[in-house]
Coordinates of C-alpha atoms and ligand atoms in Angstrom, one line a residue:
M1 CA 194.6 34.1 -78.5
I2 CA 190.9 34.2 -77.0
L3 CA 192.2 33.6 -73.3
L4 CA 193.6 36.3 -71.2
H5 CA 197.5 36.6 -71.4
P6 CA 198.9 39.1 -68.7
N7 CA 202.3 39.7 -70.4
K8 CA 200.4 39.9 -74.1
H9 CA 198.2 42.4 -73.7
D10 CA 196.9 43.1 -77.2
R11 CA 192.6 43.6 -76.9
N12 CA 191.7 45.9 -78.6
Y13 CA 190.8 49.4 -76.7
P14 CA 189.4 52.7 -78.7
D15 CA 191.5 54.9 -76.3
E16 CA 194.9 54.4 -74.2
R17 CA 193.6 55.2 -70.7
S18 CA 191.8 52.2 -71.2
R19 CA 194.2 49.8 -72.2
E20 CA 196.8 51.8 -69.3
V21 CA 194.1 50.5 -66.5
M22 CA 194.8 47.1 -67.3
L23 CA 198.3 47.1 -68.0
K24 CA 198.4 49.2 -64.3
T25 CA 196.5 46.6 -62.5
I26 CA 198.1 43.9 -64.3
S27 CA 201.5 45.0 -63.3
F28 CA 200.3 46.1 -59.8
F29 CA 200.1 42.4 -59.3
E30 CA 203.1 41.0 -60.8
R31 CA 205.6 43.1 -59.3
R32 CA 203.6 42.5 -55.7
G33 CA 204.1 39.2 -57.0
K34 CA 202.6 35.8 -56.0
R35 CA 204.3 35.0 -52.9
K36 CA 202.9 38.2 -51.4
L37 CA 199.4 37.3 -53.1
K38 CA 199.0 34.3 -50.8
E39 CA 200.4 35.7 -47.5
D40 CA 197.9 38.4 -47.6
D41 CA 195.2 35.5 -48.5
H42 CA 196.2 33.3 -45.8
A43 CA 196.7 36.3 -43.5
A44 CA 193.1 37.2 -44.4
L45 CA 194.2 40.7 -44.3
W46 CA 192.5 43.7 -45.8
Y47 CA 193.0 44.8 -49.2
D48 CA 195.1 48.1 -48.0
D49 CA 197.9 48.1 -50.8
F50 CA 195.4 47.7 -53.5
L51 CA 193.0 50.3 -52.5
A52 CA 195.9 52.6 -52.5
F53 CA 196.8 51.8 -56.1
V54 CA 193.5 52.1 -57.0
R55 CA 192.9 55.6 -55.4
E56 CA 196.2 56.9 -56.6
E57 CA 195.9 55.3 -60.2
R58 CA 192.4 56.6 -60.1
I59 CA 190.9 53.2 -61.5
F60 CA 187.6 53.2 -59.8
A61 CA 187.0 56.7 -60.9
T62 CA 187.3 55.7 -64.4
M63 CA 186.1 52.7 -64.8
C64 CA 182.8 53.4 -62.3
T65 CA 181.6 56.8 -63.0
P66 CA 179.3 57.4 -66.2
S67 CA 180.1 59.6 -68.3
G68 CA 179.2 63.5 -66.9
Y69 CA 180.0 62.8 -63.3
G70 CA 183.6 62.8 -63.4
A71 CA 186.5 63.1 -65.4
A72 CA 187.1 62.9 -69.3
D73 CA 188.2 59.3 -68.9
A74 CA 185.4 58.1 -67.0
R75 CA 182.5 56.1 -68.7
W76 CA 180.4 53.2 -67.8
D77 CA 181.3 50.7 -70.4
T78 CA 181.0 47.3 -70.3
W79 CA 183.5 46.4 -73.0
R80 CA 186.4 47.5 -70.6
I81 CA 184.6 46.1 -67.5
C82 CA 184.4 43.0 -68.8
E83 CA 188.7 42.7 -68.8
F84 CA 188.8 44.6 -65.7
A85 CA 187.0 42.2 -63.7
E86 CA 188.3 39.0 -65.5
I87 CA 192.0 40.8 -64.5
L88 CA 191.1 41.0 -61.0
G89 CA 189.4 37.3 -60.7
F90 CA 192.8 36.4 -62.6
Y91 CA 194.6 37.4 -59.2
G92 CA 192.2 36.6 -56.5
L93 CA 188.6 36.8 -56.4
Q94 CA 188.7 38.8 -53.2
Y95 CA 190.3 42.3 -55.5
W96 CA 187.6 41.6 -57.4
Y97 CA 184.9 41.5 -54.6
T98 CA 185.9 44.7 -53.3
W99 CA 185.3 46.5 -56.5
Q100 CA 182.3 44.5 -57.1
V101 CA 180.4 45.0 -54.2
S102 CA 181.4 49.0 -55.0
V103 CA 179.7 48.6 -58.2
L104 CA 176.8 47.2 -56.2
G105 CA 176.7 49.7 -54.4
L106 CA 177.0 52.5 -56.8
G107 CA 174.3 51.0 -59.1
P108 CA 171.3 52.7 -56.9
I109 CA 172.9 56.0 -56.8
W110 CA 173.5 56.2 -60.8
M111 CA 170.0 55.0 -60.9
S112 CA 168.7 57.5 -58.7
D113 CA 167.2 61.3 -59.6
N114 CA 169.5 62.7 -56.6
E115 CA 171.8 64.9 -58.6
A116 CA 173.7 66.3 -56.0
L117 CA 174.5 63.0 -54.4
K118 CA 175.6 61.9 -57.9
R119 CA 178.2 64.8 -58.1
K120 CA 179.1 63.9 -54.8
T121 CA 179.6 60.1 -55.4
G122 CA 181.8 61.7 -58.3
R123 CA 184.0 63.3 -56.2
L124 CA 184.3 60.4 -53.9
L125 CA 185.4 58.1 -56.3
E126 CA 188.0 60.3 -57.6
E127 CA 189.4 60.5 -53.8
G128 CA 189.4 56.8 -53.9
A129 CA 186.3 55.8 -51.8
I130 CA 184.6 52.6 -51.8
F131 CA 181.0 52.0 -52.1
A132 CA 178.6 48.9 -50.5
F133 CA 174.9 47.4 -51.5
G134 CA 173.1 47.1 -48.3
L135 CA 170.3 44.8 -49.3
S136 CA 170.7 41.3 -47.8
E137 CA 169.8 40.9 -44.0
K138 CA 170.2 38.2 -41.7
E139 CA 166.9 36.6 -41.4
H140 CA 165.6 36.0 -45.0
G141 CA 168.5 35.9 -47.6
A142 CA 167.2 37.7 -50.8
D143 CA 163.4 37.6 -50.4
L144 CA 163.5 41.7 -50.2
Y145 CA 159.5 41.3 -49.6
S146 CA 160.5 41.0 -45.6
T147 CA 163.5 43.8 -45.4
E148 CA 162.9 44.5 -42.0
M149 CA 165.2 47.8 -41.5
T150 CA 162.8 51.0 -41.1
L151 CA 162.6 53.9 -41.2
E152 CA 160.4 56.4 -39.0
A153 CA 159.8 60.0 -40.1
A154 CA 161.3 62.2 -37.7
P155 CA 160.2 65.0 -35.9
G156 CA 162.0 68.1 -38.3
G157 CA 161.4 66.7 -41.1
G158 CA 163.7 63.6 -42.7
F159 CA 163.5 60.1 -41.0
V160 CA 165.6 58.1 -38.6
A161 CA 166.7 54.3 -39.7
N162 CA 166.8 51.9 -37.6
G163 CA 167.9 47.9 -38.2
R164 CA 170.2 45.5 -39.1
K165 CA 172.4 44.4 -42.7
Y166 CA 173.9 41.0 -42.8
Y167 CA 176.4 39.9 -45.7
I168 CA 177.2 44.0 -46.8
G169 CA 181.0 43.7 -48.2
N170 CA 182.7 47.0 -47.7
G171 CA 180.4 47.5 -44.9
N172 CA 184.0 48.5 -42.5
L173 CA 185.0 51.7 -44.8
A174 CA 182.5 52.3 -47.3
A175 CA 181.8 56.1 -48.1
L176 CA 178.2 55.3 -48.8
V177 CA 176.3 52.1 -48.1
S178 CA 173.5 51.8 -50.4
T179 CA 170.6 50.9 -47.9
F180 CA 167.4 49.3 -48.4
G181 CA 164.8 49.9 -46.2
K182 CA 160.9 50.6 -45.4
I183 CA 159.0 53.5 -44.4
A184 CA 157.1 52.8 -41.1
G185 CA 153.5 53.2 -41.5
T186 CA 152.9 52.8 -45.3
G187 CA 155.6 49.8 -46.3
E188 CA 156.9 52.0 -49.1
Y189 CA 160.3 50.8 -49.8
C190 CA 163.2 53.6 -50.2
F191 CA 167.1 53.3 -50.7
F192 CA 169.3 55.8 -49.1
A193 CA 173.2 56.7 -48.9
A194 CA 174.5 56.0 -45.6
E195 CA 177.7 56.5 -44.4
S196 CA 179.8 54.0 -42.4
Q197 CA 181.7 56.0 -40.5
H198 CA 178.5 58.3 -39.2
P199 CA 178.5 57.8 -35.2
S200 CA 174.7 56.1 -35.9
Y201 CA 176.3 53.5 -37.8
R202 CA 177.8 50.5 -36.0
C203 CA 180.0 47.9 -37.8
V204 CA 179.4 44.7 -35.9
Q205 CA 181.3 42.5 -37.6
N206 CA 183.1 40.5 -40.3
V207 CA 181.0 37.3 -40.8
V208 CA 183.6 35.5 -43.0
H209 CA 187.3 35.0 -42.9
S210 CA 188.9 36.3 -46.1
Q211 CA 190.6 39.0 -47.0
N212 CA 187.1 40.7 -47.6
F213 CA 184.8 42.5 -44.8
V214 CA 181.4 41.0 -45.0
S215 CA 179.9 43.2 -42.9
E216 CA 176.6 42.8 -40.6
Y217 CA 175.9 46.1 -39.7
E218 CA 173.4 48.1 -37.9
L219 CA 171.9 51.2 -38.0
C220 CA 171.0 53.0 -34.6
D221 CA 168.3 55.9 -34.9
Y222 CA 170.5 57.1 -38.0
P223 CA 169.6 60.5 -39.6
V224 CA 168.5 60.3 -42.8
R225 CA 168.0 63.5 -44.2
E226 CA 166.2 63.9 -47.9
E227 CA 169.5 64.5 -49.4
D228 CA 170.3 61.1 -48.4
I229 CA 167.5 59.2 -49.9
L230 CA 168.3 58.0 -53.8
S231 CA 164.9 56.3 -54.4
R232 CA 161.3 55.4 -53.1
G233 CA 158.3 53.0 -54.1
D234 CA 158.5 51.1 -56.9
E235 CA 161.8 53.1 -58.2
A236 CA 163.3 51.5 -55.1
W237 CA 162.6 48.6 -55.9
N238 CA 163.5 48.6 -59.4
A239 CA 166.7 50.1 -58.4
A240 CA 167.5 47.0 -56.3
L241 CA 166.7 44.4 -59.0
N242 CA 168.3 46.7 -62.0
T243 CA 171.6 47.0 -59.9
V244 CA 172.0 43.2 -59.0
N245 CA 170.8 43.1 -63.1
I246 CA 174.3 45.1 -63.9
G247 CA 176.3 43.5 -61.2
K248 CA 175.7 39.8 -61.5
F249 CA 177.2 39.6 -64.8
N250 CA 180.3 40.9 -63.7
L251 CA 180.4 37.3 -61.3
G252 CA 180.9 35.1 -65.0
W253 CA 183.8 37.0 -65.8
A254 CA 185.2 36.7 -62.0
S255 CA 185.0 33.1 -62.6
I256 CA 187.0 33.1 -66.4
G257 CA 189.2 35.2 -64.5
I258 CA 190.0 32.3 -62.1
C259 CA 190.1 29.5 -64.7
T260 CA 192.2 31.2 -66.7
H261 CA 194.9 31.5 -63.8
A262 CA 194.5 27.9 -62.9
L263 CA 194.7 26.4 -66.5
Y264 CA 197.7 28.2 -66.8
E265 CA 199.4 27.1 -63.5
A266 CA 197.7 23.6 -64.1
I267 CA 198.7 22.5 -67.5
H268 CA 202.5 24.1 -66.7
H269 CA 202.4 21.1 -63.4
A270 CA 201.2 18.2 -65.2
A271 CA 203.1 18.7 -68.3
H272 CA 206.5 19.0 -66.4
R273 CA 205.6 16.1 -63.8
K274 CA 206.7 12.8 -65.1
L275 CA 205.2 9.1 -63.7
Y276 CA 205.9 5.9 -65.0
G277 CA 208.6 7.4 -67.5
M278 CA 205.7 9.7 -69.5
H279 CA 204.4 13.2 -68.7
V280 CA 201.2 13.8 -67.2
T281 CA 199.9 15.1 -70.5
D282 CA 200.8 12.4 -72.0
F283 CA 197.7 10.3 -70.1
S284 CA 194.6 9.7 -72.7
H285 CA 192.4 11.2 -70.0
A286 CA 194.5 13.8 -68.9
K287 CA 194.6 15.3 -72.5
A288 CA 190.6 14.4 -72.5
L289 CA 190.0 16.4 -68.8
F290 CA 192.6 19.5 -70.3
T291 CA 190.7 19.5 -73.4
D292 CA 187.3 19.8 -71.8
A293 CA 188.7 22.4 -69.7
Y294 CA 189.6 24.5 -72.2
A295 CA 186.9 23.7 -74.6
R296 CA 184.8 25.0 -71.8
L297 CA 186.6 27.9 -70.8
V298 CA 186.8 29.5 -74.1
A299 CA 183.0 28.7 -74.5
M300 CA 182.5 30.5 -71.3
K301 CA 184.6 33.8 -72.6
L302 CA 182.7 34.3 -75.6
V303 CA 179.8 33.6 -74.1
A304 CA 180.4 36.6 -71.6
L305 CA 181.5 38.5 -74.2
R306 CA 178.7 38.1 -76.7
A307 CA 176.2 39.0 -73.3
A308 CA 177.6 42.2 -73.0
D309 CA 177.1 43.1 -76.8
Y310 CA 173.6 43.0 -76.1
M311 CA 173.7 44.3 -72.9
R312 CA 175.4 47.4 -74.4
S313 CA 172.9 47.6 -77.1
A314 CA 169.9 47.3 -74.6
S315 CA 166.9 49.9 -74.9
A316 CA 163.4 50.0 -73.6
E317 CA 162.3 48.1 -77.3
D318 CA 165.3 45.5 -76.9
R319 CA 165.6 43.7 -73.5
R320 CA 167.0 40.0 -74.5
Y321 CA 169.8 41.2 -72.8
L322 CA 167.5 40.1 -69.5
L323 CA 168.1 36.4 -70.8
Y324 CA 171.5 36.4 -71.7
N325 CA 172.5 38.3 -68.3
P326 CA 170.8 35.4 -65.9
V327 CA 172.7 33.1 -68.6
V328 CA 175.9 34.1 -68.0
K329 CA 175.5 34.6 -64.4
M330 CA 174.1 30.6 -64.1
K331 CA 175.9 29.2 -66.6
V332 CA 179.5 30.4 -67.0
T333 CA 179.7 30.8 -63.5
T334 CA 178.9 26.8 -63.1
Q335 CA 180.9 26.0 -66.3
G336 CA 184.0 27.5 -64.2
E337 CA 183.2 24.9 -61.3
D338 CA 183.5 22.1 -63.8
V339 CA 186.4 24.1 -65.5
I340 CA 188.6 23.8 -61.9
N341 CA 187.0 20.0 -61.4
H342 CA 188.8 18.8 -64.6
L343 CA 191.9 20.5 -63.6
W344 CA 191.8 19.6 -60.1
D345 CA 191.2 15.9 -61.2
V346 CA 194.4 15.6 -63.1
I347 CA 196.7 17.9 -61.3
A348 CA 195.3 16.3 -57.9
A349 CA 197.4 16.7 -54.8
K350 CA 199.2 19.7 -56.2
G351 CA 195.7 22.0 -55.8
F352 CA 196.0 22.1 -52.1
E353 CA 199.4 23.7 -52.2
K354 CA 199.6 26.6 -50.2
D355 CA 201.9 28.4 -52.7
T356 CA 199.4 27.5 -55.8
Y357 CA 197.1 30.2 -57.0
F358 CA 194.7 26.9 -57.6
E359 CA 194.2 26.5 -54.0
M360 CA 192.4 29.2 -53.7
A361 CA 190.7 29.1 -57.2
A362 CA 189.4 25.3 -56.1
R363 CA 187.4 27.5 -52.7
D364 CA 186.3 30.8 -54.6
I365 CA 185.2 29.2 -57.8
R366 CA 182.4 27.9 -55.8
G367 CA 180.9 31.1 -54.7
L368 CA 180.2 32.3 -57.7
P369 CA 177.0 30.4 -58.5
K370 CA 175.5 31.1 -54.9
L371 CA 176.0 34.4 -54.5
E372 CA 173.7 37.4 -56.1
G373 CA 170.9 35.0 -56.7
T374 CA 171.6 31.2 -56.6
V375 CA 171.5 28.9 -59.8
H376 CA 167.7 28.0 -58.9
V377 CA 166.8 31.6 -58.8
N378 CA 168.3 32.6 -61.7
I379 CA 166.7 29.6 -63.6
A380 CA 163.7 30.2 -62.4
L381 CA 164.0 33.6 -64.2
I382 CA 165.6 32.3 -67.3
V383 CA 162.5 29.6 -67.9
K384 CA 160.2 33.0 -67.7
F385 CA 161.3 33.3 -71.7
M386 CA 161.2 30.0 -72.8
A387 CA 157.9 30.1 -75.3
N388 CA 159.3 33.2 -76.7
Y389 CA 162.4 32.1 -77.5
F390 CA 161.8 28.9 -79.1
F391 CA 158.4 29.6 -80.3
Q392 CA 158.1 33.4 -81.1
P393 CA 160.8 34.0 -82.5
T394 CA 160.7 37.9 -84.1
E395 CA 163.0 40.1 -86.7
L396 CA 164.8 42.6 -84.4
P397 CA 168.2 44.4 -85.0
E398 CA 171.5 42.9 -85.2
V399 CA 173.9 43.5 -83.0
P400 CA 177.4 44.1 -83.5
R401 CA 180.4 43.3 -81.6
R402 CA 180.6 46.4 -79.0
D403 CA 184.2 48.0 -78.4
D404 CA 183.2 51.5 -79.1
A405 CA 184.1 54.3 -76.4
R406 CA 180.1 54.5 -75.3
N407 CA 178.8 55.1 -72.2
D408 CA 176.2 52.7 -71.5
D409 CA 173.5 54.7 -70.4
F410 CA 170.8 52.4 -70.4
L411 CA 171.8 50.6 -68.0
F412 CA 170.8 53.0 -65.5
H413 CA 167.6 53.9 -67.0
Q414 CA 166.4 50.3 -67.1
G415 CA 162.9 51.1 -66.4
A416 CA 160.6 48.6 -64.6
T417 CA 161.2 44.9 -63.8
R418 CA 158.0 43.5 -65.2
G419 CA 156.7 42.3 -68.6
L420 CA 159.6 39.6 -68.9
G421 CA 157.2 37.2 -70.8
R422 CA 156.9 39.7 -73.2
I423 CA 160.4 40.0 -74.3
R424 CA 161.1 38.7 -77.9
F425 CA 163.9 37.2 -79.5
H426 CA 165.6 36.8 -83.1
D427 CA 165.6 33.4 -84.2
F428 CA 167.9 31.6 -82.7
E429 CA 168.1 28.4 -85.2
K430 CA 169.8 31.0 -87.7
V431 CA 173.1 31.2 -86.6
F432 CA 173.0 27.0 -86.1
A433 CA 172.2 26.6 -90.0
R434 CA 175.4 28.9 -90.5
F435 CA 177.5 25.9 -89.0
D436 CA 178.0 22.6 -90.6
L437 CA 179.7 21.0 -88.4
P438 CA 179.3 17.0 -87.1
N439 CA 178.7 17.9 -83.4
V440 CA 176.3 21.1 -84.1
R441 CA 174.7 19.3 -86.2
L442 CA 174.1 16.4 -83.3
F443 CA 173.3 19.6 -80.7
C444 CA 170.4 21.0 -83.6
E445 CA 168.9 17.3 -83.1
Q446 CA 168.9 17.6 -79.4
I447 CA 167.4 20.8 -79.3
D448 CA 164.5 19.7 -81.7
A449 CA 163.9 16.7 -79.5
L450 CA 163.4 19.2 -76.4
K451 CA 160.9 21.2 -78.5
Q452 CA 159.1 18.3 -79.7
L453 CA 158.7 17.5 -75.5
L454 CA 157.4 21.2 -75.2
T455 CA 154.9 20.9 -78.3
H456 CA 153.4 17.1 -77.5
A457 CA 154.2 16.5 -73.8
T458 CA 153.3 20.2 -73.0
P459 CA 154.6 20.6 -69.4
D460 CA 151.2 21.0 -67.2
Q461 CA 149.9 23.6 -64.7
A462 CA 151.2 21.3 -61.6
Q463 CA 154.6 20.9 -63.2
T464 CA 155.3 24.3 -64.1
R465 CA 154.8 25.3 -60.3
D466 CA 157.2 22.7 -59.1
I467 CA 160.2 24.2 -59.4
D468 CA 162.3 21.2 -59.3
F469 CA 160.5 20.1 -62.6
L470 CA 161.4 23.1 -63.7
L471 CA 164.8 23.7 -62.9
A472 CA 165.4 20.3 -65.0
V473 CA 163.2 21.7 -67.6
G474 CA 165.4 24.9 -67.2
E475 CA 169.1 23.5 -67.5
L476 CA 168.2 22.3 -70.8
F477 CA 166.7 25.4 -72.5
T478 CA 169.9 27.7 -71.0
L479 CA 172.4 25.1 -72.8
V480 CA 170.1 26.2 -76.2
V481 CA 170.5 30.1 -75.6
Y482 CA 174.5 29.4 -74.2
A483 CA 175.6 27.7 -77.4
Q484 CA 173.3 30.5 -79.2
L485 CA 175.7 33.2 -77.8
L486 CA 178.8 31.2 -78.4
L487 CA 178.2 30.6 -82.2
E488 CA 177.0 34.3 -82.5
N489 CA 180.6 34.8 -81.5
A490 CA 182.2 32.3 -82.6
E491 CA 181.3 34.1 -86.3
I492 CA 182.4 37.5 -84.8
Y493 CA 186.0 36.0 -83.5
E494 CA 186.5 33.6 -86.2
L495 CA 187.0 31.0 -84.0
D496 CA 188.9 28.0 -85.3
R497 CA 186.1 25.7 -86.2
G498 CA 187.6 22.4 -85.4
L499 CA 187.7 24.4 -81.9
V500 CA 183.8 25.1 -82.4
D501 CA 183.3 21.3 -83.2
Q502 CA 185.3 20.2 -80.0
I503 CA 183.2 22.3 -77.8
F504 CA 180.2 20.9 -79.2
D505 CA 181.2 17.8 -78.5
V506 CA 181.4 18.7 -74.7
L507 CA 178.4 20.7 -75.5
V508 CA 176.0 17.3 -76.8
R509 CA 177.7 15.0 -73.7
D510 CA 176.1 18.0 -71.1
F511 CA 172.9 17.8 -73.0
S512 CA 172.4 14.3 -73.2
R513 CA 173.5 14.2 -69.3
F514 CA 170.1 17.2 -68.5
A515 CA 168.2 14.7 -70.5
V516 CA 169.0 12.4 -68.6
Q517 CA 168.0 14.0 -65.3
L518 CA 164.9 15.6 -66.8
H519 CA 163.9 11.8 -67.2
G520 CA 164.5 11.1 -63.9
K521 CA 162.8 13.8 -62.0
P522 CA 159.7 12.2 -60.1
S523 CA 156.8 15.0 -61.8
T524 CA 158.3 14.0 -65.4
S525 CA 155.3 11.8 -67.0
A526 CA 155.6 9.0 -69.2
A527 CA 155.7 10.6 -72.4
Q528 CA 158.1 13.4 -71.4
A529 CA 160.5 10.5 -70.1
D530 CA 160.2 9.0 -73.7
H531 CA 161.2 12.6 -75.3
C532 CA 164.4 12.8 -72.9
L533 CA 165.8 9.3 -74.2
K534 CA 165.1 11.0 -77.9
M535 CA 167.3 13.9 -76.5
I536 CA 170.4 11.6 -75.9
R537 CA 173.4 11.8 -78.6
R538 CA 176.7 10.3 -78.7
P539 CA 179.2 13.1 -79.5
A540 CA 181.0 12.8 -83.1
A541 CA 184.5 11.5 -82.2
D542 CA 187.5 12.6 -84.5
A543 CA 190.6 11.9 -83.4
A544 CA 192.7 13.8 -85.5
R545 CA 190.5 17.0 -84.5
S546 CA 190.8 16.1 -81.4
E547 CA 194.8 16.2 -81.2
R548 CA 195.0 19.0 -83.2
I549 CA 193.3 21.0 -80.9
W550 CA 195.0 19.4 -78.2
L551 CA 198.4 20.4 -79.7
E552 CA 197.9 24.0 -81.2
H553 CA 195.5 25.2 -78.3
V554 CA 195.8 23.0 -74.8
Y555 CA 199.1 21.4 -74.5
A556 CA 200.9 24.9 -76.4
L557 CA 199.6 26.6 -72.7
R558 CA 202.2 24.8 -71.0
D559 CA 204.5 27.2 -70.3
A560 CA 202.7 30.1 -71.7
Y561 CA 202.4 31.9 -68.1
T562 CA 203.4 31.7 -64.6
M563 CA 203.0 34.6 -62.1
N564 CA 206.0 36.5 -61.2
P565 CA 207.4 35.2 -57.6
Ligands
LIG1 C1 180.8 36.3 -49.2 C2 179.3 36.8 -49.3 C3 179.4 38.2 -49.8 C4 177.7 39.1 -49.7 N1 178.0 40.1 -50.4 C5 176.7 40.7 -50.2 C6 176.4 42.3 -50.6 O1 177.4 42.4 -50.3 N2 175.5 42.8 -50.4 C7 174.0 42.2 -50.4 O2 173.0 42.9 -49.8 N3 174.2 40.7 -50.3 C8 175.5 40.1 -50.5 N4 175.6 38.9 -50.3 C9 174.4 38.1 -49.9 C10 174.0 37.0 -51.1 O3 173.4 37.9 -52.2 C11 172.8 36.0 -50.6 O4 173.7 34.9 -49.5 C12 171.9 35.0 -51.7 O5 171.7 36.2 -52.8 C13 171.5 34.3 -51.5 O6 170.5 34.4 -50.4 P1 170.6 33.0 -49.1 O7 172.0 32.6 -49.2 O8 170.3 33.9 -48.2 O9 170.0 32.2 -49.4 P2 168.2 32.3 -49.0 O10 167.6 33.2 -49.6 O11 168.4 31.8 -47.4 O12 167.7 30.9 -49.6 C14 168.0 29.8 -49.1 C15 167.6 28.7 -51.0 O13 166.6 29.0 -51.5 C16 166.7 29.1 -52.7 N5 165.5 30.1 -52.8 C17 164.9 31.4 -52.8 N6 164.2 31.8 -53.3 C18 164.3 31.6 -54.8 C19 163.5 31.7 -55.4 N7 162.6 32.9 -56.0 N8 163.3 30.6 -56.4 C20 163.9 29.3 -56.5 N9 164.9 29.0 -55.5 C21 164.8 30.2 -54.3 C22 167.6 29.6 -52.7 O14 168.5 29.0 -54.3 C23 168.7 28.4 -52.5 O15 168.9 27.6 -52.2 C24 176.8 38.3 -49.9 C25 176.7 36.6 -48.8 C26 178.5 36.4 -49.3 C27 177.8 34.5 -48.5

C-alpha cells in the first residue's frame, strides 16, 4: 500500500530505531486521541506535551543530528525524514511546523565551520531543545538583500546586534535562533546563533492565532561573540538559500500527510451517508472526484519519494535535485490543495464540523504553497532549468531507490548557489517510452507540442522578463518533470499499470488546462497561441479501468482507518 496507514506500518527501514521513531510518534498521537487533538487546535494551545514526548524519546536528536555530532542512532537521513514529516502532517500541521522550523534553524548550524557550536547543538538536541530560523523581516518578506538586522563591531571584540525579525517559528522558546543579518559599514552578510532566553532577546509577539508560535522578536544590543558566528559573506548567503533548499522539500510531505488523513476521513463519511436511497459514493461525480483525489495523492507521494532519491544522491557533479526539489515544493503542495478541494466538494458541510480532522486540513493545506517561497518564486526558479532539460540531455548515473542508512552529507556541503542554468539532466523521454499506456501516449503528444512551441515560437526577450508569461510556461514544464519523476517511481514501486493510466488521465486534463491558460495570456503571441491549442487532448476514457481502480484502490479505503477518539 502506497499511502501511509498508521495501523499497518510496513515501511522498509535498515535499522530498528528508525521504525521505532515512526511507531512511537504514531502511538503518541493515537493514544492522545482525536478529541484532544481538536481541543488543543481550537484553544491554540502550545504543544508542551508533544515536545515533552520528543524530549523523552530523543526524537529530534535521532532525526536531526548528522552523524558524528550525536548518538549512534543519529544521522540526517532523508529517507526516514520523508515519512516522519508525513506522519506529523497526518496528525496536524502544527506539530510538523515546530519540527520544520527546527530543521531550518539547524541548517545554518550544520552548514557552518563552527565546530564548538555544532557540538553544543548536538547536546541541545539530546536535551530535547527546539530551534528557529530568523530570516524574514516585516517590511520586505523574502527579499534578503534588504535585510535590516545589523551587527556593529563591539569595543572589546565581537559585535552587538540590533533589529527585528518577523514570522519566526519557535522564536518563543528555541534554544538557538539562527539569525541572518548584515555587518554595519561593509554590508557583509552574517549568520549567527542567538539564544531566545537571553536578556537582550525580546520576544515581541506571536503574529498568528495558532498552536504555533510564529514570533516577532527583537535583538536590543544583543552581544554576538566570535563563538556565536555561524558564517559570513557568501557562505552566509549560501547557507540561507541552501537551508531553504533542504527545508522546503518537507512542505510536500506535510501536504501528503494532511491529504492522506483527510482522504480516510472523507471516504468513510461519504461511503456511510445515504441520500435518496443510495450512498454518496454511488454518485458518478463523487466517484470521479474521489478517484481524482486518490490519483493525485498517489502521484504526490511517488514524486516526492523519487525527488528524495535525487537529494540523497546529489553531489557537486549531480545537482539535478535543484530542479526536482522546487517541483516538490511548488507542485506537490498545490496538488494537495486540489485533493482537499475534490474531497470537500463531496463531503460538503461535514468539512466544517469542529470534530473533524478535515476542518484543520482545509485550513492548513492552503499555507504550504505560500510559505518558504511562494509558487511564483519556485516556478521562476524552475524555468531556469527548462532549456537544458528539454534540449540538452546527457548521460548521468541512474539513481536507485535510496532507502539505505546513510547520512546525507552533501546537503550540508551544497556549495555556491550559482550556475543553475548549467545543470544538466538525463533524457526524460526514455522513461515515458517504457510505458505503453493510452494516457501516457497522449501526454507525450502534449510534451511534443510544448517543445514545438519552444523551438518554433520561442519566447522572446520581453517574454522571458515577463513573470506572468513565464509562470504559465512554467506550469507546463513543471508538469513534465512531475510526470517523469512519477513514472520513474511507478517502475521502482511496480505500481499497478491501470493506476498509472488513471493518474495520467488526470495529468492529460491538467496539461490541457495549463495550455488554455498560456493561450489566454496577454503577451502570448498568435503563433504561440496556436501551439497552445495543439497541446489540448481529451484523456482516453476506459470505464472498466476506472471502475476497477475505484473498487480496488479508492472505495477499498472506506473503513480502512479512523483516528482513535
Ligand atoms: C505561518 C508562517 C510561518 C513562517 N515561518 C517562518 C520562519 O520560521 N522563518 C522565516 O524566516 N520566515 C518564516 N515565514 C515567512 C515566509 O517564509 C514568507 O512569508 C514567505 O517566504 C513569503 O514571503 P512574503 O509572504 O513576505 O511575500 P513577499 O515577499 O511580500 O512577496 C509578495 C509577492 O511577490 C511575489 N514575489 C516575491 N519575490 C518574487 C520573485 N523573485 N519572483 C516572483 N515572484 C516574487 C511573491 O510570490 C508574492 O506573491 C513564515 C510565514 C508564515 C505566514
